[in-house]
Short mmCIF file of C-alpha atoms and ligand atoms in Angstrom, two decimals:
data_model
loop_
_atom_site.label_atom_id
_atom_site.label_comp_id
_atom_site.label_asym_id
_atom_site.label_seq_id
_atom_site.Cartn_x
_atom_site.Cartn_y
_atom_site.Cartn_z
CA MET A 48 0.00 0.00 0.00
CA GLY A 49 1.29 3.44 -0.87
CA PHE A 50 1.41 6.92 0.54
CA ASP A 51 -2.29 7.76 -0.14
CA HIS A 52 -3.43 4.70 1.77
CA ARG A 53 -1.27 5.73 4.68
CA GLU A 54 -2.83 9.19 4.80
CA LEU A 55 -6.31 7.67 4.58
CA PHE A 56 -5.36 5.43 7.46
CA ARG A 57 -4.08 8.43 9.44
CA ASN A 58 -7.38 10.26 8.88
CA SER A 59 -9.38 7.26 9.99
CA ILE A 60 -7.47 6.74 13.24
CA ARG A 61 -7.56 10.48 13.98
CA LYS A 62 -11.35 10.45 13.56
CA PHE A 63 -11.61 7.37 15.75
CA ILE A 64 -9.53 9.03 18.51
CA ASN A 65 -11.56 12.25 18.25
CA LYS A 66 -14.75 10.25 18.75
CA GLU A 67 -13.74 7.59 21.29
CA VAL A 68 -10.88 9.15 23.28
CA ILE A 69 -10.83 12.96 23.32
CA PRO A 70 -14.33 13.49 24.80
CA ASN A 71 -13.47 11.15 27.71
CA ILE A 72 -9.85 11.97 28.40
CA ASN A 73 -10.43 14.46 31.25
CA GLY A 74 -12.49 11.92 33.18
CA TRP A 75 -9.84 9.23 32.68
CA LYS A 76 -7.15 11.66 33.83
CA LYS A 77 -9.04 12.14 37.12
CA GLU A 78 -9.27 8.36 37.59
CA GLY A 79 -5.55 7.98 36.88
CA LYS A 80 -6.03 5.26 34.25
CA ILE A 81 -7.83 4.53 31.02
CA PRO A 82 -10.75 2.05 30.94
CA LYS A 83 -10.25 -1.46 29.60
CA GLU A 84 -13.05 -0.92 27.05
CA ILE A 85 -10.86 1.48 25.09
CA TYR A 86 -8.32 -1.30 24.46
CA LYS A 87 -11.16 -3.43 23.10
CA LYS A 88 -12.26 -0.61 20.80
CA PHE A 89 -8.73 -0.20 19.43
CA GLY A 90 -8.57 -3.98 19.05
CA GLN A 91 -11.87 -4.15 17.18
CA MET A 92 -10.58 -1.55 14.71
CA GLY A 93 -7.56 -3.80 14.03
CA TYR A 94 -5.11 -1.17 15.34
CA PHE A 95 -3.26 -3.58 17.65
CA GLY A 96 -2.71 -6.22 15.00
CA LEU A 97 -1.03 -4.19 12.28
CA ALA A 98 2.39 -5.71 12.81
CA PHE A 99 1.37 -9.31 13.37
CA GLU A 100 0.57 -12.28 11.19
CA GLN A 101 -2.94 -12.84 9.90
CA LYS A 102 -3.15 -16.28 11.51
CA TYR A 103 -3.15 -14.52 14.90
CA GLY A 104 -5.74 -11.94 13.85
CA GLY A 105 -3.22 -9.35 12.63
CA SER A 106 -2.97 -7.71 9.22
CA ASN A 107 0.79 -8.00 8.62
CA SER A 108 0.91 -4.41 7.36
CA GLU A 109 3.97 -2.31 6.53
CA ILE A 110 5.73 -0.79 9.54
CA TRP A 111 4.48 2.69 8.57
CA TYR A 112 0.99 1.87 9.81
CA THR A 113 2.34 1.15 13.29
CA VAL A 114 4.35 4.38 13.10
CA ILE A 115 1.14 6.28 12.24
CA ILE A 116 -0.64 4.77 15.26
CA LEU A 117 2.24 5.86 17.52
CA GLU A 118 2.21 9.38 16.03
CA GLU A 119 -1.54 9.74 16.41
CA ILE A 120 -1.78 8.46 19.99
CA SER A 121 1.04 10.85 20.93
CA ARG A 122 -1.32 13.74 20.06
CA VAL A 123 -3.71 12.75 22.84
CA ASN A 124 -3.29 15.05 25.82
CA PRO A 125 -2.33 13.97 28.54
CA THR A 126 0.28 12.01 26.66
CA GLY A 127 0.25 9.18 29.23
CA PHE A 128 -2.44 7.70 26.99
CA ALA A 129 0.23 6.78 24.43
CA ALA A 130 2.38 5.12 27.12
CA ALA A 131 -0.52 3.01 28.39
CA LEU A 132 -1.45 1.76 24.93
CA ALA A 133 2.09 1.23 23.64
CA SER A 134 3.06 -0.71 26.74
CA HIS A 135 0.46 -3.30 25.69
CA PHE A 136 0.28 -3.42 21.91
CA TYR A 137 3.85 -2.45 21.14
CA LEU A 138 6.05 -3.90 23.90
CA SER A 139 4.13 -6.80 25.48
CA LEU A 140 2.72 -8.18 22.26
CA MET A 141 6.09 -7.81 20.53
CA HIS A 142 7.78 -9.98 23.19
CA ILE A 143 5.01 -12.58 22.98
CA ASN A 144 5.18 -12.62 19.20
CA ASN A 145 8.97 -12.97 19.16
CA ILE A 146 9.47 -15.45 22.00
CA ALA A 147 6.26 -17.31 22.88
CA ASN A 148 5.47 -20.82 21.69
CA GLU A 149 2.38 -21.55 19.59
CA ASN A 150 0.12 -22.34 22.58
CA GLN A 151 1.11 -19.13 24.33
CA LYS A 152 0.50 -17.12 21.15
CA GLN A 153 -3.00 -18.55 20.88
CA LYS A 154 -3.60 -17.81 24.55
CA TYR A 155 -2.14 -14.28 24.74
CA LEU A 156 -1.31 -12.85 21.30
CA VAL A 157 -4.71 -13.57 19.73
CA PRO A 158 -6.78 -11.96 22.56
CA GLY A 159 -4.10 -9.26 22.95
CA ILE A 160 -4.60 -8.17 19.34
CA LYS A 161 -8.35 -8.05 19.99
CA GLY A 162 -7.78 -5.88 23.06
CA ASP A 163 -9.41 -8.51 25.30
CA LEU A 164 -6.29 -9.36 27.34
CA ILE A 165 -3.89 -6.58 28.29
CA GLY A 166 -0.21 -6.88 29.20
CA CYS A 167 2.74 -4.86 30.44
CA ILE A 168 6.45 -5.48 30.94
CA ALA A 169 8.11 -5.29 34.36
CA PHE A 170 11.87 -5.07 33.91
CA GLU A 171 13.15 -2.32 36.23
CA GLU A 172 13.85 -3.14 39.87
CA PRO A 173 14.51 -1.06 42.99
CA PHE A 174 18.13 -2.31 43.10
CA MET A 175 18.74 -2.76 39.38
CA SER A 176 18.54 -0.13 36.70
CA PHE A 177 18.58 -0.94 32.97
CA ASP A 178 21.08 -3.76 33.45
CA SER A 179 19.90 -7.25 32.54
CA GLY A 180 23.11 -8.69 33.99
CA ASN A 181 21.92 -7.67 37.44
CA ILE A 182 18.29 -8.76 37.59
CA LYS A 183 17.58 -9.76 41.19
CA THR A 184 14.04 -11.14 40.83
CA THR A 185 14.32 -14.93 40.71
CA ALA A 186 12.22 -17.81 39.42
CA VAL A 187 13.13 -21.17 40.91
CA LYS A 188 11.70 -24.39 39.52
CA ASN A 189 9.81 -26.44 42.06
CA GLY A 190 8.08 -29.50 40.58
CA GLU A 191 5.56 -28.28 38.00
CA ASN A 192 5.87 -24.63 39.07
CA TYR A 193 8.22 -21.69 39.13
CA VAL A 194 8.34 -19.78 42.40
CA ILE A 195 9.03 -16.08 41.91
CA ASN A 196 10.50 -13.70 44.49
CA GLY A 197 11.59 -10.09 44.09
CA SER A 198 10.21 -6.71 43.12
CA LYS A 199 9.80 -4.49 40.09
CA ASN A 200 9.50 -0.72 39.98
CA PHE A 201 7.84 2.01 37.86
CA ILE A 202 5.70 -0.44 35.87
CA ALA A 203 3.45 1.42 33.44
CA ASN A 204 0.00 0.01 32.68
CA SER A 205 0.28 -2.60 35.44
CA ILE A 206 -3.10 -1.82 37.03
CA ASN A 207 -4.93 -2.30 33.74
CA SER A 208 -2.96 -5.39 32.77
CA ASP A 209 -4.31 -8.94 32.96
CA TYR A 210 -0.77 -10.30 32.97
CA ILE A 211 2.77 -9.05 33.50
CA LEU A 212 5.80 -10.12 31.51
CA VAL A 213 8.55 -10.46 34.10
CA PRO A 214 12.23 -10.79 33.16
CA VAL A 215 13.75 -12.99 35.89
CA LYS A 216 17.02 -14.61 36.84
CA MET A 217 16.57 -18.38 36.66
CA ASP A 218 19.19 -19.71 39.04
CA PRO A 219 19.93 -17.52 42.08
CA ASN A 220 23.06 -19.54 42.91
CA SER A 221 24.61 -19.43 39.47
CA LYS A 222 27.29 -16.82 38.73
CA SER A 223 26.27 -16.65 35.08
CA GLN A 224 23.13 -14.64 34.58
CA GLU A 225 20.46 -16.60 32.72
CA ASN A 226 17.42 -14.39 32.18
CA LYS A 227 14.03 -15.51 30.92
CA ILE A 228 10.61 -13.94 30.75
CA ILE A 229 7.84 -15.45 32.85
CA LEU A 230 4.24 -14.50 32.28
CA VAL A 231 2.46 -13.85 35.58
CA GLU A 232 -1.33 -13.48 35.65
CA ARG A 233 -2.34 -10.59 37.89
CA ASP A 234 -4.54 -12.71 40.21
CA ARG A 235 -1.69 -14.99 41.37
CA THR A 236 -1.30 -15.28 45.16
CA GLY A 237 1.70 -13.37 46.55
CA LEU A 238 1.54 -10.50 44.05
CA LYS A 239 1.22 -7.01 45.50
CA PHE A 240 0.79 -3.73 43.60
CA ILE A 241 1.58 -0.35 45.17
CA LYS A 242 0.32 2.55 43.09
CA SER A 243 2.80 5.37 42.38
CA ASN A 244 1.58 8.98 42.35
CA LYS A 245 3.29 10.63 39.43
CA LEU A 246 3.92 14.24 38.43
CA GLY A 247 2.17 13.78 35.09
CA SER A 248 1.03 11.22 32.51
CA HIS A 249 -2.11 10.76 34.58
CA THR A 250 -3.85 8.55 32.06
CA SER A 251 -1.12 5.92 32.40
CA ASP A 252 -1.14 3.99 35.65
CA MET A 253 2.09 2.92 37.34
CA THR A 254 2.92 0.63 40.27
CA GLU A 255 5.69 -1.02 42.20
CA ILE A 256 5.09 -4.78 42.16
CA SER A 257 6.32 -7.23 44.77
CA PHE A 258 6.46 -11.00 44.28
CA GLU A 259 6.43 -13.12 47.41
CA ASN A 260 6.61 -16.84 46.63
CA VAL A 261 4.38 -16.33 43.61
CA LYS A 262 3.74 -19.73 42.03
CA VAL A 263 3.11 -20.05 38.30
CA PRO A 264 2.98 -23.27 36.24
CA ILE A 265 6.08 -24.06 34.16
CA GLU A 266 4.01 -23.44 30.99
CA ASN A 267 4.20 -19.72 31.89
CA LEU A 268 7.87 -19.58 30.89
CA LEU A 269 7.69 -17.55 27.69
CA GLY A 270 8.92 -19.62 24.75
CA ASP A 271 11.14 -22.63 24.95
CA GLN A 272 13.95 -23.20 27.42
CA ASP A 273 16.50 -21.54 25.11
CA LYS A 274 14.53 -18.28 24.69
CA GLU A 275 16.13 -15.50 26.71
CA PHE A 276 15.10 -12.02 27.73
CA ASP A 277 16.71 -9.88 25.04
CA LEU A 278 17.38 -6.40 26.48
CA VAL A 279 19.14 -5.24 23.32
CA GLY A 280 16.22 -6.23 21.08
CA HIS A 281 13.76 -4.80 23.64
CA SER A 282 15.66 -1.48 23.67
CA VAL A 283 15.55 -1.15 19.89
CA TYR A 284 11.75 -1.45 19.90
CA GLU A 285 11.25 0.72 22.97
CA SER A 286 13.68 3.43 21.80
CA LEU A 287 12.13 3.68 18.34
CA SER A 288 8.62 3.88 19.79
CA MET A 289 9.59 6.50 22.37
CA ALA A 290 11.41 8.56 19.75
CA THR A 291 8.33 8.43 17.51
CA ILE A 292 6.02 9.41 20.36
CA SER A 293 8.38 12.26 21.34
CA VAL A 294 8.48 13.67 17.81
CA GLY A 295 4.67 13.32 17.60
CA THR A 296 4.21 15.14 20.92
CA SER A 297 6.66 17.89 19.88
CA GLN A 298 4.69 18.45 16.67
CA PHE A 299 1.43 18.51 18.63
CA ALA A 300 2.87 21.04 21.12
CA LEU A 301 4.04 23.23 18.24
CA GLU A 302 0.63 23.17 16.51
CA THR A 303 -1.17 23.88 19.81
CA THR A 304 1.13 26.84 20.48
CA LEU A 305 0.84 28.25 16.96
CA LYS A 306 -2.93 28.33 17.34
CA TYR A 307 -2.53 30.24 20.62
CA LEU A 308 0.00 32.68 19.11
CA LYS A 309 -2.46 33.54 16.36
CA GLU A 310 -5.35 34.10 18.78
CA ARG A 311 -3.70 36.01 21.62
CA GLU A 312 -3.13 39.73 20.97
CA VAL A 313 -0.77 42.04 22.88
CA PHE A 314 0.38 45.56 21.94
CA GLY A 315 -2.33 45.50 19.25
CA ASP A 316 -0.96 42.48 17.40
CA PRO A 317 -1.28 38.70 17.64
CA LEU A 318 1.73 37.09 19.30
CA ALA A 319 2.41 35.32 16.00
CA LYS A 320 3.61 38.66 14.57
CA PHE A 321 6.56 39.02 16.96
CA GLN A 322 9.86 38.11 15.39
CA VAL A 323 11.43 36.51 18.46
CA LEU A 324 8.53 34.08 18.75
CA ARG A 325 8.36 33.47 14.98
CA HIS A 326 12.04 32.55 14.90
CA ARG A 327 11.63 30.26 17.88
CA ILE A 328 8.81 28.48 16.05
CA ALA A 329 10.95 28.24 12.90
CA LYS A 330 13.86 26.67 14.79
CA MET A 331 11.64 24.17 16.60
CA ALA A 332 9.83 23.18 13.39
CA SER A 333 13.23 22.60 11.73
CA GLU A 334 14.45 20.40 14.55
CA ILE A 335 11.22 18.39 14.60
CA GLU A 336 11.52 17.81 10.86
CA LEU A 337 15.16 16.75 11.23
CA ASN A 338 14.20 14.19 13.88
CA ARG A 339 11.29 12.95 11.81
CA GLN A 340 13.54 12.41 8.79
CA PHE A 341 16.06 10.51 10.94
CA LEU A 342 13.25 8.24 12.14
CA ILE A 343 11.96 7.67 8.60
CA ASN A 344 15.48 6.63 7.65
CA LEU A 345 15.72 4.24 10.62
CA TYR A 346 12.31 2.65 10.04
CA THR A 347 13.16 2.15 6.37
CA ARG A 348 16.33 0.31 7.39
CA PHE A 349 14.51 -1.55 10.18
CA GLU A 350 11.93 -2.81 7.68
CA LYS A 351 14.82 -4.23 5.62
CA GLY A 352 16.13 -6.07 8.70
CA ASP A 353 19.18 -3.84 9.39
CA TYR A 354 20.75 -3.98 12.83
CA LEU A 355 20.02 -0.62 14.50
CA PHE A 356 20.76 -0.73 18.22
CA LYS A 357 23.04 2.31 18.50
CA GLU A 358 20.95 4.35 16.06
CA ALA A 359 17.66 3.53 17.83
CA LEU A 360 19.16 4.73 21.12
CA MET A 361 20.46 7.88 19.40
CA ALA A 362 16.94 8.53 18.08
CA LYS A 363 15.44 8.16 21.56
CA LEU A 364 18.14 10.35 23.10
CA ILE A 365 17.72 13.29 20.73
CA ALA A 366 13.94 13.04 20.25
CA THR A 367 13.16 12.99 24.00
CA GLN A 368 15.55 15.92 24.57
CA LEU A 369 13.87 17.74 21.68
CA CYS A 370 10.45 17.09 23.22
CA ASP A 371 11.65 18.45 26.57
CA ARG A 372 12.98 21.62 24.91
CA VAL A 373 10.05 22.20 22.56
CA THR A 374 7.41 21.76 25.25
CA LEU A 375 9.31 24.08 27.61
CA HIS A 376 9.57 26.81 24.92
CA CYS A 377 5.89 26.34 24.08
CA PHE A 378 4.98 26.58 27.77
CA GLN A 379 6.86 29.90 27.93
CA MET A 380 4.98 31.24 24.90
CA PHE A 381 1.66 30.74 26.69
CA GLY A 382 2.80 33.36 29.23
CA GLY A 383 0.70 33.39 32.41
CA ASN A 384 -1.60 30.79 30.88
CA GLY A 385 1.28 28.30 30.62
CA PRO A 386 0.86 26.89 34.14
CA ILE A 387 -2.95 27.13 34.14
CA GLU A 388 -4.35 23.59 34.16
CA GLU A 389 -7.15 24.39 31.68
CA TYR A 390 -4.60 25.23 28.98
CA PRO A 391 -3.35 22.22 27.01
CA ILE A 392 0.33 23.15 27.14
CA THR A 393 0.51 22.61 30.91
CA ARG A 394 -0.06 18.87 30.62
CA ILE A 395 1.99 18.45 27.45
CA TRP A 396 5.01 20.05 29.14
CA ARG A 397 4.54 18.20 32.44
CA ASP A 398 4.14 14.80 30.78
CA SER A 399 7.16 15.25 28.55
CA LYS A 400 9.65 15.34 31.41
CA SER A 401 9.54 11.60 32.04
CA LYS A 402 10.25 10.71 28.40
CA GLN A 403 13.96 11.23 29.09
CA ILE A 404 13.75 8.74 31.97
CA GLY A 405 11.45 5.85 31.03
CA GLY A 406 12.99 3.26 28.69
CA GLY A 407 16.55 4.25 29.71
CA THR A 408 17.64 7.69 30.91
CA SER A 409 19.50 10.06 28.60
CA GLU A 410 22.64 9.54 30.69
CA ILE A 411 22.47 5.75 30.35
CA LEU A 412 21.78 6.04 26.62
CA CYS A 413 24.87 8.27 26.27
CA GLU A 414 26.85 5.72 28.25
CA ILE A 415 25.85 2.90 25.89
CA ILE A 416 26.24 4.97 22.70
CA SER A 417 29.70 6.12 23.81
CA LYS A 418 30.74 2.51 24.43
CA ALA A 419 29.58 1.63 20.92
CA ILE A 420 31.40 4.59 19.33
CA ILE A 421 34.54 5.02 21.42
CA ASP A 422 35.20 1.48 22.66
CA ARG A 423 33.67 -0.16 19.55
CA LYS A 424 31.67 -2.46 21.79
CA GLY A 425 29.17 -4.56 19.88
CA PHE A 426 25.71 -5.03 21.36
CA ASN A 427 24.02 -7.99 19.73
CA SER A 428 20.39 -8.81 20.17
CA VAL A 429 19.34 -12.43 20.48
CA LYS A 430 17.32 -11.92 17.33
CA THR A 431 20.22 -10.47 15.37
CA GLU A 432 22.37 -13.41 16.28
CA LYS A 433 19.71 -15.74 14.99
CA LYS A 434 19.35 -13.57 11.86
CA LYS A 435 15.61 -13.83 12.09
CA GLN A 436 12.98 -11.13 12.23
CA THR A 437 9.57 -12.36 13.22
CA SER A 438 7.51 -9.22 13.65
CA LYS A 439 7.18 -5.85 12.00
CA ILE A 440 7.65 -4.07 15.32
C1 FAD J 618 6.99 7.29 33.09
C2 FAD J 618 7.85 6.07 33.30
C3 FAD J 618 7.40 4.84 32.84
C4 FAD J 618 8.16 3.69 33.06
N1 FAD J 618 7.67 2.48 32.64
C5 FAD J 618 8.36 1.35 32.89
C6 FAD J 618 7.81 0.07 32.54
O1 FAD J 618 6.69 -0.03 32.03
N2 FAD J 618 8.55 -1.04 32.80
C7 FAD J 618 9.78 -0.97 33.38
O2 FAD J 618 10.40 -2.01 33.57
N3 FAD J 618 10.31 0.24 33.75
C8 FAD J 618 9.64 1.39 33.53
N4 FAD J 618 10.16 2.61 33.92
C9 FAD J 618 11.44 2.63 34.62
C10 FAD J 618 12.57 3.33 33.88
O3 FAD J 618 13.03 2.55 32.81
C11 FAD J 618 13.66 3.68 34.91
O4 FAD J 618 13.14 4.65 35.79
C12 FAD J 618 14.92 4.23 34.24
O5 FAD J 618 15.59 3.22 33.53
C13 FAD J 618 15.88 4.83 35.27
O6 FAD J 618 16.17 3.94 36.29
P1 FAD J 618 16.12 4.43 37.82
O7 FAD J 618 14.83 5.08 38.05
O8 FAD J 618 16.49 3.27 38.66
O9 FAD J 618 17.23 5.58 37.93
P2 FAD J 618 18.72 5.43 38.47
O10 FAD J 618 19.40 4.34 37.75
O11 FAD J 618 18.71 5.41 39.95
O12 FAD J 618 19.36 6.81 37.99
C14 FAD J 618 19.31 8.03 38.72
C15 FAD J 618 20.07 9.08 37.92
O13 FAD J 618 21.45 8.70 37.79
C16 FAD J 618 21.81 8.62 36.42
N5 FAD J 618 22.71 7.47 36.21
C17 FAD J 618 22.50 6.17 36.59
N6 FAD J 618 23.53 5.41 36.19
C18 FAD J 618 24.40 6.23 35.57
C19 FAD J 618 25.67 6.04 34.93
N7 FAD J 618 26.24 4.83 34.84
N8 FAD J 618 26.28 7.10 34.38
C20 FAD J 618 25.70 8.34 34.44
N9 FAD J 618 24.51 8.59 35.03
C21 FAD J 618 23.88 7.55 35.58
C22 FAD J 618 20.49 8.40 35.68
O14 FAD J 618 20.58 8.81 34.34
C23 FAD J 618 19.54 9.24 36.50
O15 FAD J 618 19.63 10.58 36.09
C24 FAD J 618 9.42 3.78 33.73
C25 FAD J 618 9.86 5.02 34.18
C26 FAD J 618 9.10 6.16 33.98
C27 FAD J 618 9.59 7.48 34.50
#
């Protein structure tokens, strides 16, 4: 399908969001989460299945359709909406598609694409940060079960989720770190969720999760015994999605501000007539376009199966910093209305701050990118090593 089809698709999802999401978003913000019905509605429209095979209920579409979904959900204010949805349809389903065995795909991918079963991924821990070599949460085999102990922190979408994908260390006594993903249904005994009160992103829930002797059957080990948790592969997906959402939010902030600059008059002229503000808009629009073009280049290469770890991290690094800068400048251009809750820029700015933290902080991304550039360290994903790409996202 070509460019025209993509624009038609963009129009249709924008209309859908304007009808099903925008009129309700303030109520959801007050509740601190989005309702489960909205996942079902996205599922019924086929929006969660774009990247997956038809035999699982997907449409196996080009990657650009997933990119369009990410761009469009990033225009919903508060932008936590995008995080809640992407945590399910982009990250959880991607892991299930890439690692799970056929039974697990029937059980979780098929209803996940329909929006009937929702998932999230719980990687970060209170005493481990973005380092799969140091996962402390353990899963020990005991007869027909795994027994899980440990805790996970800052887990987005975990209140809405029916199951959690939990990267765990398999043998607590072994010096070598063997990490797998175990799927834990949310009603298992020994699971405890403590809700976190965040600064922003109020439509995306977040909790700290503790696991105290949580028993799950051995069938809950995602994939076969040789399937590992692949942090490198995970980071490529997460970084590309967060870069896309950040560019989308920057564009949305710019458009929202331009509208305001044209409406608000001071000294007898609309703000949009003042050169300082016009130049600021011009610079921001240029930077947004530059980032967008970089992403188009990366997705084109990704679609061809190129290995893009360093570049995906670079995209996340610069796009989240851009989003931080653009939303701050836009906030300033709203003057006294900037911090007034009723004005859209307040939330856009507030929600953008955490983009440089979630999915790997800017400092950690710089650390990894510098190792790749200066020390020529190679970071191979499990998938790259197997030279096999199984999903479009
Ligand atoms: C909105 C949001 C959503 C999230 N969603 C999820 C989720 O769904 N699932 C999940 O598993 N996690 C999630 N996270 C967790 C997120 O990935 C971590 O917060 C992030 O990786 C940072 O880890 P930390 O909080 O432990 O910070 P720390 O590691 O304690 O870092 C503190 C500060 O020190 C800096 N720092 C740390 N190490 C270094 C170093 N070596 N060199 C230089 N500076 C360093 C950091 O950059 C940071 O500024 C989410 C976080 C946020 C904010």
